[in-house]
Tab-separated table of N, CA and C and ligand atoms in Angstrom:
chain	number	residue	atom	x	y	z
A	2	UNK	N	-21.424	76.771	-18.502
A	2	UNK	CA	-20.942	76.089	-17.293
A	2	UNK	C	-21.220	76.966	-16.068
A	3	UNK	N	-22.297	76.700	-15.627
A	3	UNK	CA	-22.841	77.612	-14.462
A	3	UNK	C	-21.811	77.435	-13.124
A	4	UNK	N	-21.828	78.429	-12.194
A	4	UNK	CA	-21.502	78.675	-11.572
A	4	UNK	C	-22.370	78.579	-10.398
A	5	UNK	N	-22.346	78.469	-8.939
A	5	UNK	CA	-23.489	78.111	-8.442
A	5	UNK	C	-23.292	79.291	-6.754
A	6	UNK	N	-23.928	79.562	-6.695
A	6	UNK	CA	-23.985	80.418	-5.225
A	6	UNK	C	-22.751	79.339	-4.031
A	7	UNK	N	-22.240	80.020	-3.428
A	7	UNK	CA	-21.551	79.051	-2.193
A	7	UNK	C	-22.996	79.443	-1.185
A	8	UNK	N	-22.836	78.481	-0.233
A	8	UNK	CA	-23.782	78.598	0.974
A	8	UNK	C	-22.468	79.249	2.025
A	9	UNK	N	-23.122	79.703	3.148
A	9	UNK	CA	-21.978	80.454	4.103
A	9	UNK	C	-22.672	79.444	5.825
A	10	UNK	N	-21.964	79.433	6.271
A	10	UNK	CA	-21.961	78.839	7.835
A	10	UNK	C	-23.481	79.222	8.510
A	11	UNK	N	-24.153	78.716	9.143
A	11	UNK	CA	-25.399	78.917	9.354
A	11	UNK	C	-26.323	78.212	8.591
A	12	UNK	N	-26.194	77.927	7.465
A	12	UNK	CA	-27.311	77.344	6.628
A	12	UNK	C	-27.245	75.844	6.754
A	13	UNK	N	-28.541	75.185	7.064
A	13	UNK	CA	-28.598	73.743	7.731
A	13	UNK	C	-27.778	72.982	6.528
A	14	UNK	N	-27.839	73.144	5.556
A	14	UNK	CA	-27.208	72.302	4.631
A	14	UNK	C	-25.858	71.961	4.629
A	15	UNK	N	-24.945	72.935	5.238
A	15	UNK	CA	-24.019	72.605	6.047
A	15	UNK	C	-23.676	71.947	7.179
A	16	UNK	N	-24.520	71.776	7.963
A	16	UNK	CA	-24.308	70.993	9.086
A	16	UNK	C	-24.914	70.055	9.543
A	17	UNK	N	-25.720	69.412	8.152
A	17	UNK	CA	-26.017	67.688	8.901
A	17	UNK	C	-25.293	67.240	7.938
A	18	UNK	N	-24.904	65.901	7.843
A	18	UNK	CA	-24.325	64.734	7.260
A	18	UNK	C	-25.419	64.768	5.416
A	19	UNK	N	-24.264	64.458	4.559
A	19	UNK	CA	-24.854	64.274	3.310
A	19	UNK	C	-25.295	62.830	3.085
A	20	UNK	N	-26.255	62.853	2.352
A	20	UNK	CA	-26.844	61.554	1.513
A	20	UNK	C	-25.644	61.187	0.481
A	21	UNK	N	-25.517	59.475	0.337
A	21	UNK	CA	-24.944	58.932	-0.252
A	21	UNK	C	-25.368	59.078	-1.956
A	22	UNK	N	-24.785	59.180	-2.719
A	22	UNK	CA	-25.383	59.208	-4.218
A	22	UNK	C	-25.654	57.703	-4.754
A	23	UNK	N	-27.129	57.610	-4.793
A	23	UNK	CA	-27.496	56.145	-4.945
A	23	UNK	C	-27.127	55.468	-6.387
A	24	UNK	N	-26.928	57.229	-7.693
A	24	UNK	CA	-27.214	56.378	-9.004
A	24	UNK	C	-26.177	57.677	-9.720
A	25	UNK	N	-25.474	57.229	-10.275
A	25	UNK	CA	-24.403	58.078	-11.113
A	25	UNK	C	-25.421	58.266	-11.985
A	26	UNK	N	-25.469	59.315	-12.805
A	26	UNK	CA	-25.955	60.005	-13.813
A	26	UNK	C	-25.560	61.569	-13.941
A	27	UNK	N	-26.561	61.755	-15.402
A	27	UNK	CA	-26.263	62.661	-16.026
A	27	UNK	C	-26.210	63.729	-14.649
A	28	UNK	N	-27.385	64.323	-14.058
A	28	UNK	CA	-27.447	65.292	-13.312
A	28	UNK	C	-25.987	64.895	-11.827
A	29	UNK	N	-25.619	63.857	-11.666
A	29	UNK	CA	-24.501	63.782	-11.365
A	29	UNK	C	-23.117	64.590	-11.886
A	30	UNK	N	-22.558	64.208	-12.889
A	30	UNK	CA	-21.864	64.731	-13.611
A	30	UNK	C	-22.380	66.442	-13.887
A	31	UNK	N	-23.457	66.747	-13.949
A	31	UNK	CA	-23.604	68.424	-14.176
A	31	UNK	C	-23.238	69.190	-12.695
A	32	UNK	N	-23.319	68.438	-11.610
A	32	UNK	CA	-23.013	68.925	-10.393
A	32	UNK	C	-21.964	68.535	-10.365
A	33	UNK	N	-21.256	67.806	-10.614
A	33	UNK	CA	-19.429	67.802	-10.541
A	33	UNK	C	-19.069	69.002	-11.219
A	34	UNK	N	-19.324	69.340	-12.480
A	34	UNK	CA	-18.964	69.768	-13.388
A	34	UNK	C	-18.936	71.374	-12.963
A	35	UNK	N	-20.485	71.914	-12.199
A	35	UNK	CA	-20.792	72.855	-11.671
A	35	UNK	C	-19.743	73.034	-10.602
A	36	UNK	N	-19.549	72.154	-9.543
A	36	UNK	CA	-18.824	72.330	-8.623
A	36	UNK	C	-17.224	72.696	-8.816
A	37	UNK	N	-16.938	72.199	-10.017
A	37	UNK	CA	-14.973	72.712	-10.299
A	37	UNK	C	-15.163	73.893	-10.891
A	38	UNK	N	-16.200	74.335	-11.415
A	38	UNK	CA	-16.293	75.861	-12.449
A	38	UNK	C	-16.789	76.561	-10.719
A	39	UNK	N	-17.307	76.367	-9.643
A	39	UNK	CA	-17.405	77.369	-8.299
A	39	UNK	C	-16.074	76.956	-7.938
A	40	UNK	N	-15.518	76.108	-7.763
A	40	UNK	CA	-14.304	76.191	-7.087
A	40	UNK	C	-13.052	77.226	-7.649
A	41	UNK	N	-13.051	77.250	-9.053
A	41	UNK	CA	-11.921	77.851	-9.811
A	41	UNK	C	-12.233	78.950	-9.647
A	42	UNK	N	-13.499	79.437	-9.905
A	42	UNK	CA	-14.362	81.249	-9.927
A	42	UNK	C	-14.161	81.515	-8.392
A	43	UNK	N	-13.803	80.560	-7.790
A	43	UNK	CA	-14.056	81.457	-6.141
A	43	UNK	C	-12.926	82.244	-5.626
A	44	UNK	N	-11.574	81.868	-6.091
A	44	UNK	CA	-10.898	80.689	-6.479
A	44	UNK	C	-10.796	79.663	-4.590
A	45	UNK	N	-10.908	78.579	-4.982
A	45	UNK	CA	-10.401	77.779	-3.647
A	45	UNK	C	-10.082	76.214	-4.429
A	46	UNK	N	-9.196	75.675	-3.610
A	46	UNK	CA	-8.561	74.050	-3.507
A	46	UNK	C	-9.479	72.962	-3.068
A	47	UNK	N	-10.690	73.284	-3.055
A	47	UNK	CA	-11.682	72.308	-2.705
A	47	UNK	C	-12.995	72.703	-2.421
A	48	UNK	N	-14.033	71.493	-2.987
A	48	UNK	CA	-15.249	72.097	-2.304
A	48	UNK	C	-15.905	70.729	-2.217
A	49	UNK	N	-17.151	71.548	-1.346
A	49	UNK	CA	-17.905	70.198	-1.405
A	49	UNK	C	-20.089	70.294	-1.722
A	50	UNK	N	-20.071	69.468	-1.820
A	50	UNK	CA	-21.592	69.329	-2.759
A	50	UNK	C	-22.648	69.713	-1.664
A	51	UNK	N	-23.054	69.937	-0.223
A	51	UNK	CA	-23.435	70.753	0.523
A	51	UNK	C	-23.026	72.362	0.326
A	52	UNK	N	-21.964	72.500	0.132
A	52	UNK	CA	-21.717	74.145	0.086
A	52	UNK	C	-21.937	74.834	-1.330
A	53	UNK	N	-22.745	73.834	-2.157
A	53	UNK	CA	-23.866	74.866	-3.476
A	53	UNK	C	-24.894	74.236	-3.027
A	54	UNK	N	-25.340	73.764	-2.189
A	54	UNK	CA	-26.789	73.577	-1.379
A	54	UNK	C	-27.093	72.544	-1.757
A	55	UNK	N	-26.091	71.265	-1.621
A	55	UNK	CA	-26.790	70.226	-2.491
A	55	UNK	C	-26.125	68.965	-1.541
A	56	UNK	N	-27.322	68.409	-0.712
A	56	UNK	CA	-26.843	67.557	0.494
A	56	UNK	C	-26.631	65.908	-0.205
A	57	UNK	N	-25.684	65.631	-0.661
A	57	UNK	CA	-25.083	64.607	-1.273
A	57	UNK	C	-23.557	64.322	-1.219
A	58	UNK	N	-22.843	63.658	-1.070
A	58	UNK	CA	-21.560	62.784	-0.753
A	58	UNK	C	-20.496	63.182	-2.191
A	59	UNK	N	-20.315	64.363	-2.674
A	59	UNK	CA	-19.381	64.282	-3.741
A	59	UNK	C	-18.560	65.763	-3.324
A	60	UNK	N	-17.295	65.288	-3.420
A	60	UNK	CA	-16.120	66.180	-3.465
A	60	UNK	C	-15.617	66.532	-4.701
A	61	UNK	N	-14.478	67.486	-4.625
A	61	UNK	CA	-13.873	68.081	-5.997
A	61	UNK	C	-12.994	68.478	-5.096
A	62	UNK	N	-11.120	68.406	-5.777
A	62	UNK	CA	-10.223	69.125	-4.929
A	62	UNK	C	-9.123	69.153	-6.197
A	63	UNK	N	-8.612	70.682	-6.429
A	63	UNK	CA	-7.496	70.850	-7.169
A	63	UNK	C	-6.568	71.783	-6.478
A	64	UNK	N	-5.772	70.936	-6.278
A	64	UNK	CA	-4.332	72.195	-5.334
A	64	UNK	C	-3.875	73.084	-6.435
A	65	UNK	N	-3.977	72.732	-7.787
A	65	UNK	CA	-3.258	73.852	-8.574
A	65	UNK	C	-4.181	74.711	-9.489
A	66	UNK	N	-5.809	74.453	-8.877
A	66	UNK	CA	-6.815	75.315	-8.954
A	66	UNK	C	-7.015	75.366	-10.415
A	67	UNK	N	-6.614	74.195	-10.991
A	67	UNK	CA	-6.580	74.739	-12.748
A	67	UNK	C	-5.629	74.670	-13.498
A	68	UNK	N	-4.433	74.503	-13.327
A	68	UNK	CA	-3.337	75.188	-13.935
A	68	UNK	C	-2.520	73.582	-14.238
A	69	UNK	N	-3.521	72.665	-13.595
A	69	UNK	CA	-2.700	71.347	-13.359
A	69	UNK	C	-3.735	70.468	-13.540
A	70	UNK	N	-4.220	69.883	-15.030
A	70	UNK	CA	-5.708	68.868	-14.911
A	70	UNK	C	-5.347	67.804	-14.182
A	71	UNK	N	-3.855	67.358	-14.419
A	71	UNK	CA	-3.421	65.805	-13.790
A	71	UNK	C	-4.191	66.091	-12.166
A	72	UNK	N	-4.049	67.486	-11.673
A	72	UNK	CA	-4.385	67.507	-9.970
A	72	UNK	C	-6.117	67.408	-9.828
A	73	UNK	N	-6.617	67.369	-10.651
A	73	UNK	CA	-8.100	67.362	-10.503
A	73	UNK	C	-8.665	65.854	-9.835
A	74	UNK	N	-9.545	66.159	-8.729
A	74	UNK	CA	-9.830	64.748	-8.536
A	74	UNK	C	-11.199	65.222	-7.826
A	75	UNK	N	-11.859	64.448	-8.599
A	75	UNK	CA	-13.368	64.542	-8.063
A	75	UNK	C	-14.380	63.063	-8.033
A	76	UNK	N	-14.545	63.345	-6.707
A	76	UNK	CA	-15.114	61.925	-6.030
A	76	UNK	C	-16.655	62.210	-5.419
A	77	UNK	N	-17.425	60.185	-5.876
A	77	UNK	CA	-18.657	60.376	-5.415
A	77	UNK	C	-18.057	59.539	-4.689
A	78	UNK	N	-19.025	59.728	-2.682
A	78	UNK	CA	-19.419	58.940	-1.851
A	78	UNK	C	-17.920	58.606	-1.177
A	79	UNK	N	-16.903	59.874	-1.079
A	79	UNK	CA	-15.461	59.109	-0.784
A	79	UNK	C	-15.542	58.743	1.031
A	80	UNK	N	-14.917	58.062	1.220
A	80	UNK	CA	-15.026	57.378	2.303
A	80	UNK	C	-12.871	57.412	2.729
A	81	UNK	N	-12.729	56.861	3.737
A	81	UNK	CA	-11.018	57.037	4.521
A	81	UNK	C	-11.075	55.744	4.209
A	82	UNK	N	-10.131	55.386	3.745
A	82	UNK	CA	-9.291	53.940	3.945
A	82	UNK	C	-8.233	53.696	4.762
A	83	UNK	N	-7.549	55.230	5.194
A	83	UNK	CA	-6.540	55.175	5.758
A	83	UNK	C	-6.091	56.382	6.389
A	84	UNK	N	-6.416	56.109	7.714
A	84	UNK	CA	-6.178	58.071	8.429
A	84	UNK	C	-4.765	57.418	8.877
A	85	UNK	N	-3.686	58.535	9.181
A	85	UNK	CA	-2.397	58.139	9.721
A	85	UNK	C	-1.534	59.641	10.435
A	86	UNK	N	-0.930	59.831	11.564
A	86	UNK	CA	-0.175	60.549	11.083
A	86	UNK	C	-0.846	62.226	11.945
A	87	UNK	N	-0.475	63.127	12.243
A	87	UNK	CA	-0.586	64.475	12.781
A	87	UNK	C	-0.238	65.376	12.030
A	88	UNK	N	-1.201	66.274	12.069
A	88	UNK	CA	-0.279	67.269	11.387
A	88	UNK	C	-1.531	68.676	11.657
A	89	UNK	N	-1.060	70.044	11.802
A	89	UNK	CA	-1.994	71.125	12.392
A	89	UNK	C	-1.600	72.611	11.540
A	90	UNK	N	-2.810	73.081	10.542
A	90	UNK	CA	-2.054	73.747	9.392
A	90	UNK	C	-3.236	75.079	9.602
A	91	UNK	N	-3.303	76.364	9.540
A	91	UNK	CA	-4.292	77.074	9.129
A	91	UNK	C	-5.139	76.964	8.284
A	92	UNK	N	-6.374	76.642	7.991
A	92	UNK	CA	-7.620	76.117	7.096
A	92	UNK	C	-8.749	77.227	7.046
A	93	UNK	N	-8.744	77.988	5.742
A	93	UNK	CA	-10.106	78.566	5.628
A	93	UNK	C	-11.224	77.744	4.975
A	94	UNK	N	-12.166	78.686	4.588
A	94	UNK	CA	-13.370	77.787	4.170
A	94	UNK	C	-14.000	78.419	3.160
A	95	UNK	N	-14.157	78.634	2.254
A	95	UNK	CA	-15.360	79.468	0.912
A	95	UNK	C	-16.988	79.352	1.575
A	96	UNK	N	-17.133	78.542	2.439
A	96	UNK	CA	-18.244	78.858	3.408
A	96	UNK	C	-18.186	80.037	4.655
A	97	UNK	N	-16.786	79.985	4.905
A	97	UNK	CA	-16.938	80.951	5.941
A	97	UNK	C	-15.784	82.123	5.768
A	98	UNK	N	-16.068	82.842	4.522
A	98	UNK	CA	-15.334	83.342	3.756
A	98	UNK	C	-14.870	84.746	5.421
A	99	UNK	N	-12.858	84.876	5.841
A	99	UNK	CA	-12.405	86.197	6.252
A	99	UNK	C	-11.897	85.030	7.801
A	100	UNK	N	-12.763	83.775	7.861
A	100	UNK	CA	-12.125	82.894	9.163
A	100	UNK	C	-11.175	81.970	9.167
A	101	UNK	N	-10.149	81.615	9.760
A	101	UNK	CA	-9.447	80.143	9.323
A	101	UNK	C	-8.823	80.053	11.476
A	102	UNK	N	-8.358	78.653	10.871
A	102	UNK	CA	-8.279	77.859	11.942
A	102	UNK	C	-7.157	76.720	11.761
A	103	UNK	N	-6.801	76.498	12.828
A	103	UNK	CA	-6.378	75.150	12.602
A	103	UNK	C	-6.086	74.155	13.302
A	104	UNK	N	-7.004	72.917	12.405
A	104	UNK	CA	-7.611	71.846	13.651
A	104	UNK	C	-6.086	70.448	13.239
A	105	UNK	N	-6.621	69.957	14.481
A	105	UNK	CA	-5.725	68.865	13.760
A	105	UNK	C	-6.342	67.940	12.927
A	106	UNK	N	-5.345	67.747	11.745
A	106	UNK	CA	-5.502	66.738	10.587
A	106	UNK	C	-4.312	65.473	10.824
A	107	UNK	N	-4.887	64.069	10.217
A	107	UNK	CA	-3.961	63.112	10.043
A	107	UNK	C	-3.132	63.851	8.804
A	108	UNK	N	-1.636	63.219	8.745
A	108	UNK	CA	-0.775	63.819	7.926
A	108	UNK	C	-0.725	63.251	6.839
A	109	UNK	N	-1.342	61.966	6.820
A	109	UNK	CA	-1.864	60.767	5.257
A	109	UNK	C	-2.466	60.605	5.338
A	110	UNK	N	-3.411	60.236	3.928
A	110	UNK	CA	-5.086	59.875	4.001
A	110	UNK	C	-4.539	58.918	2.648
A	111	UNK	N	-5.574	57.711	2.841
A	111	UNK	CA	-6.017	56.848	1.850
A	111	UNK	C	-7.463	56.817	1.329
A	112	UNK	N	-8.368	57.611	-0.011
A	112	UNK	CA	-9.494	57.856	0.233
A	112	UNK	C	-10.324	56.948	-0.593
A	113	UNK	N	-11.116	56.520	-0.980
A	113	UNK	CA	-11.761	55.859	-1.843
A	113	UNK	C	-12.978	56.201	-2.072
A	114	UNK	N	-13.471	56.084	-3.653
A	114	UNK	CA	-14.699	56.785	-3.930
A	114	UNK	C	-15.079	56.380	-5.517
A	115	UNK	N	-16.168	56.939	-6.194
A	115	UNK	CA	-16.239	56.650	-7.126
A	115	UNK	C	-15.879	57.885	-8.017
A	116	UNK	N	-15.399	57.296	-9.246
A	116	UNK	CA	-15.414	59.198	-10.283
A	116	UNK	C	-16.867	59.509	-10.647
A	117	UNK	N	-17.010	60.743	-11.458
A	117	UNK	CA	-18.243	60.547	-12.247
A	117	UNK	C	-18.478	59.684	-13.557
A	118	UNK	N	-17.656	58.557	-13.511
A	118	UNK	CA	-18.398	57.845	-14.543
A	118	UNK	C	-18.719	56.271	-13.924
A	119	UNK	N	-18.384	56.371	-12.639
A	119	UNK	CA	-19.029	55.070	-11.958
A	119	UNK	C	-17.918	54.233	-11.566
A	120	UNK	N	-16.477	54.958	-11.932
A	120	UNK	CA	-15.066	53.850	-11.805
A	120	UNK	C	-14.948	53.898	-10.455
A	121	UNK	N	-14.346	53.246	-9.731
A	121	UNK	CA	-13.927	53.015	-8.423
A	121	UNK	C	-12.446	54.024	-8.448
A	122	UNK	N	-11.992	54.839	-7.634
A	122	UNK	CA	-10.765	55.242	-7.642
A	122	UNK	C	-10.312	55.357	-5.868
A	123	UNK	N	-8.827	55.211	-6.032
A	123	UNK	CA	-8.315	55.199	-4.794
A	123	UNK	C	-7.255	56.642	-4.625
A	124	UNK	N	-7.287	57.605	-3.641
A	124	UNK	CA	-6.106	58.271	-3.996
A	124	UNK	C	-5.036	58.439	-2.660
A	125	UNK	N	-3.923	58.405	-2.546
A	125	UNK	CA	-3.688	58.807	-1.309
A	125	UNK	C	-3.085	60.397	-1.176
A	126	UNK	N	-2.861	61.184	-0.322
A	126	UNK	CA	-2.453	62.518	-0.154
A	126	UNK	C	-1.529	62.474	1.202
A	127	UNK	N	-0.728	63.345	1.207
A	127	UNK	CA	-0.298	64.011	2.649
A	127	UNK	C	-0.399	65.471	2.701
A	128	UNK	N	0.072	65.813	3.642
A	128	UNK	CA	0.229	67.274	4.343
A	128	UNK	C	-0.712	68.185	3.215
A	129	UNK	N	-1.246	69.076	2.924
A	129	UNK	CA	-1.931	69.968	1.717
A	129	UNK	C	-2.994	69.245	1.662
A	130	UNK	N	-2.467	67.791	0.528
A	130	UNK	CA	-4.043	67.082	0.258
A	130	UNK	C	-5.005	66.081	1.648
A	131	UNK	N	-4.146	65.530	2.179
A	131	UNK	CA	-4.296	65.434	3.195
A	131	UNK	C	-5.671	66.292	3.879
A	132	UNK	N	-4.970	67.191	4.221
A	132	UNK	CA	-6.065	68.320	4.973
A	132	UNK	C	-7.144	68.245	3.955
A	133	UNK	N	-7.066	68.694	2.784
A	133	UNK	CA	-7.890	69.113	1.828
A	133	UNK	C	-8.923	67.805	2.123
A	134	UNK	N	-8.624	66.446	1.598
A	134	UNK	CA	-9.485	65.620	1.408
A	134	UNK	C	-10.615	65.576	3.185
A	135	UNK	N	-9.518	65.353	4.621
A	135	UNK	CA	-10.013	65.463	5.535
A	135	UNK	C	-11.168	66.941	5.681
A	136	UNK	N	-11.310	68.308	4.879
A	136	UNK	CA	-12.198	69.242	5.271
A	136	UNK	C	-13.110	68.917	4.311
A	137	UNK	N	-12.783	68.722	3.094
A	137	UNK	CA	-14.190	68.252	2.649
A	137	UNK	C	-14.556	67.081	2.575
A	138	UNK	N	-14.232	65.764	2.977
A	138	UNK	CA	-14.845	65.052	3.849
A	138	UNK	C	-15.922	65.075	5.093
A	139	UNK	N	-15.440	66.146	6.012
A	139	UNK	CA	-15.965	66.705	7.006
A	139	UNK	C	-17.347	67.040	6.340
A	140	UNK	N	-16.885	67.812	5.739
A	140	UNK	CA	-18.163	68.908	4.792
A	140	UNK	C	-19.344	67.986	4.672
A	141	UNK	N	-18.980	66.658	3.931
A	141	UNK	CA	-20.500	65.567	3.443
A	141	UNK	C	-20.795	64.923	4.830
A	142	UNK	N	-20.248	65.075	6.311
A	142	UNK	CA	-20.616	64.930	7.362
A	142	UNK	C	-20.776	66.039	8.112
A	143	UNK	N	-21.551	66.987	7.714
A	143	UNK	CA	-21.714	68.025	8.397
A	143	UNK	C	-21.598	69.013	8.864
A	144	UNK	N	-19.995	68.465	9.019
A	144	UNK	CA	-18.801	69.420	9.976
A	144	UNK	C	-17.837	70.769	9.332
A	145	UNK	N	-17.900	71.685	9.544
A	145	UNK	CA	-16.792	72.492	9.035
A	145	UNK	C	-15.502	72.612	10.090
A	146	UNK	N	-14.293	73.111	9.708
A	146	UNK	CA	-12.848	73.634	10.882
A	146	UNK	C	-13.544	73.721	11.790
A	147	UNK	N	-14.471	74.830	12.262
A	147	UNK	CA	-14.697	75.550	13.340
A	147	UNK	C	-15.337	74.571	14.133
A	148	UNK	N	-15.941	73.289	13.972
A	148	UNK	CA	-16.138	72.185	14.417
A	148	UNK	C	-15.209	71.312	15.332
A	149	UNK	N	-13.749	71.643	14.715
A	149	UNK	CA	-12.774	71.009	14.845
A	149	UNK	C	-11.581	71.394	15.882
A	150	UNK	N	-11.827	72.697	16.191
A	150	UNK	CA	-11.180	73.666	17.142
A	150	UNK	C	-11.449	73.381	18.536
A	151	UNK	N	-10.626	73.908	19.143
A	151	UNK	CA	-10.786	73.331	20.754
A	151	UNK	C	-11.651	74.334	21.671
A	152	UNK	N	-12.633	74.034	22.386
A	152	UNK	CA	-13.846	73.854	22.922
A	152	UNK	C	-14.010	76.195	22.845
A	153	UNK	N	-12.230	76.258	23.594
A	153	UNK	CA	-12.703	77.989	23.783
A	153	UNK	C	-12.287	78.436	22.368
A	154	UNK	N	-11.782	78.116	21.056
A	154	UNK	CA	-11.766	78.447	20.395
A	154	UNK	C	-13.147	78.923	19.642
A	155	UNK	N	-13.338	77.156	19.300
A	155	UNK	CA	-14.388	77.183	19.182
A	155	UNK	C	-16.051	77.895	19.203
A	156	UNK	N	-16.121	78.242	20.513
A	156	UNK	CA	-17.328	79.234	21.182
A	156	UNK	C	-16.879	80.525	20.414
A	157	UNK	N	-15.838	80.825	20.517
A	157	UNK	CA	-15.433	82.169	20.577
A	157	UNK	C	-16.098	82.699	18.919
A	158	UNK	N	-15.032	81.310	17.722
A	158	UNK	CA	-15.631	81.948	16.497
A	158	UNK	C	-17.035	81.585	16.284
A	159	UNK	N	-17.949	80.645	17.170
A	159	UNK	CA	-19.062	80.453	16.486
A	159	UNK	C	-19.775	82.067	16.941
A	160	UNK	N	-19.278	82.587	17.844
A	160	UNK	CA	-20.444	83.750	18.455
A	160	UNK	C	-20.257	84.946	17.281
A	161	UNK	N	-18.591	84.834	16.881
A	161	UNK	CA	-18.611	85.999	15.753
A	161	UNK	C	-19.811	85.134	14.306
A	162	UNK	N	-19.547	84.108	14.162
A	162	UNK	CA	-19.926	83.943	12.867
A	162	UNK	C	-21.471	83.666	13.208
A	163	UNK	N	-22.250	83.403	14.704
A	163	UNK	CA	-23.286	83.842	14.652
A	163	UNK	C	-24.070	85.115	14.538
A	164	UNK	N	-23.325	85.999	14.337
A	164	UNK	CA	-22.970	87.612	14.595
A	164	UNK	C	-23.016	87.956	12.796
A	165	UNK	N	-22.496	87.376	12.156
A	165	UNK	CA	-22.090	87.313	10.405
A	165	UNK	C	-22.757	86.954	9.948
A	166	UNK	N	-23.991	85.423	10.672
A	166	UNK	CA	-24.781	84.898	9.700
A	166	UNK	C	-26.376	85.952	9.835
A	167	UNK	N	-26.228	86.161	11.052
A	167	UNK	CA	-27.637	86.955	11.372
A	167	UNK	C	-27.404	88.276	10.470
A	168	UNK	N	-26.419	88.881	10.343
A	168	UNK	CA	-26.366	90.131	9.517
A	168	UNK	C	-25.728	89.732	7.745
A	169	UNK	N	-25.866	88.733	7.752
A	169	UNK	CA	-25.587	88.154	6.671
A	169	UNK	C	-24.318	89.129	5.382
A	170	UNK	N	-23.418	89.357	6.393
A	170	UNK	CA	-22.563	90.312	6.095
A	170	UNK	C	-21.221	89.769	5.936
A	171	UNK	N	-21.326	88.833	4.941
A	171	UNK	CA	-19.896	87.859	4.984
A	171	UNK	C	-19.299	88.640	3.908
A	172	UNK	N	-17.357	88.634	4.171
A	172	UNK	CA	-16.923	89.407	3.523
A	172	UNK	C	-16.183	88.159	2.168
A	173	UNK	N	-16.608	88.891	0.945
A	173	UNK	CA	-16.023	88.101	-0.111
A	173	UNK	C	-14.606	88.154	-0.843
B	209	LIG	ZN1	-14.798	74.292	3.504
């Protein structure tokens, strides 16, 4: 069960919008599969299928990182059914491993998507999952936190983390 490199901030694969997954299959499922064995080894509560370099629409998010299969939920092509709600929490990133932020998130999400075996699933979250589903959401559109920060924040960390990506000196 391979494990797969994270990508770090700077690399285009992060920051355009992911392709929709046209056809569930096998190599589907090996990139889910890949993606919860990087999430647990990193350790982090979410990832997304751009940040092992792979520009496609599938999430993975476990708040109890393992310790809880019922919390495992991994989605192709998830989409909002239902943003609601405020809420503004500190958010790091396994892409931009030593930075965090915090943007505002709706405080409920309604998400919808497919599993890896082609079922339709619906989930809803607040506050924790909430955020979680809203950053890697972001993620298959491009966007990371630091996206999400207000305008002088913003500038401020992109100049350090343009500073991190050129010396490619991210701390793990
Ligand atoms: Zn992230």
């Amino acid at each position: 069960m391979p494990i797969r490199p994270i990508v770090k901030w700077g690399e285009s694969v992060l920051h355009a919008p992911a392709a929709p997954v046209e056809r569930i299959d096998a190599q589907t499922a090996e990139l889910v599969r890949d993606m919860i064995d990087t999430m647990y080894a990193a350790p982090g509560i979410g990832l997304a299928a751009p940040q092992v370099g792979v520009p496609l629409r599938v999430i993975v998010i476990d708040l109890s990182v393992g310790e809880d299969p019922s919390q495992l939920i991994r989605l192709v092509n998830p989409e909002f059914v239902v943003r609601e709600g405020e809420q503004k929490h500190e958010e790091g990133c396994l892409s931009i491993p030593g930075f965090g932020g915090s943007p505002t998130r709706p405080e409920r999400v309604v998400v919808k998507g497919l599993d890896p075996d082609g079922n339709e699933r619906t989930h809803e979250g607040t506050g924790l999952l909430a955020r979680a589903f809203c950053h890697e959401i972001d993620h298959i559109d491009g966007l990371l936190f630091v996206d999400r920060l207000s305008p002088l924040k913003r500038d401020l960390m992109k100049r350090k983390l343009r500073k991190k990506a050129r010396a490619g000196d991210w701390e793990e």
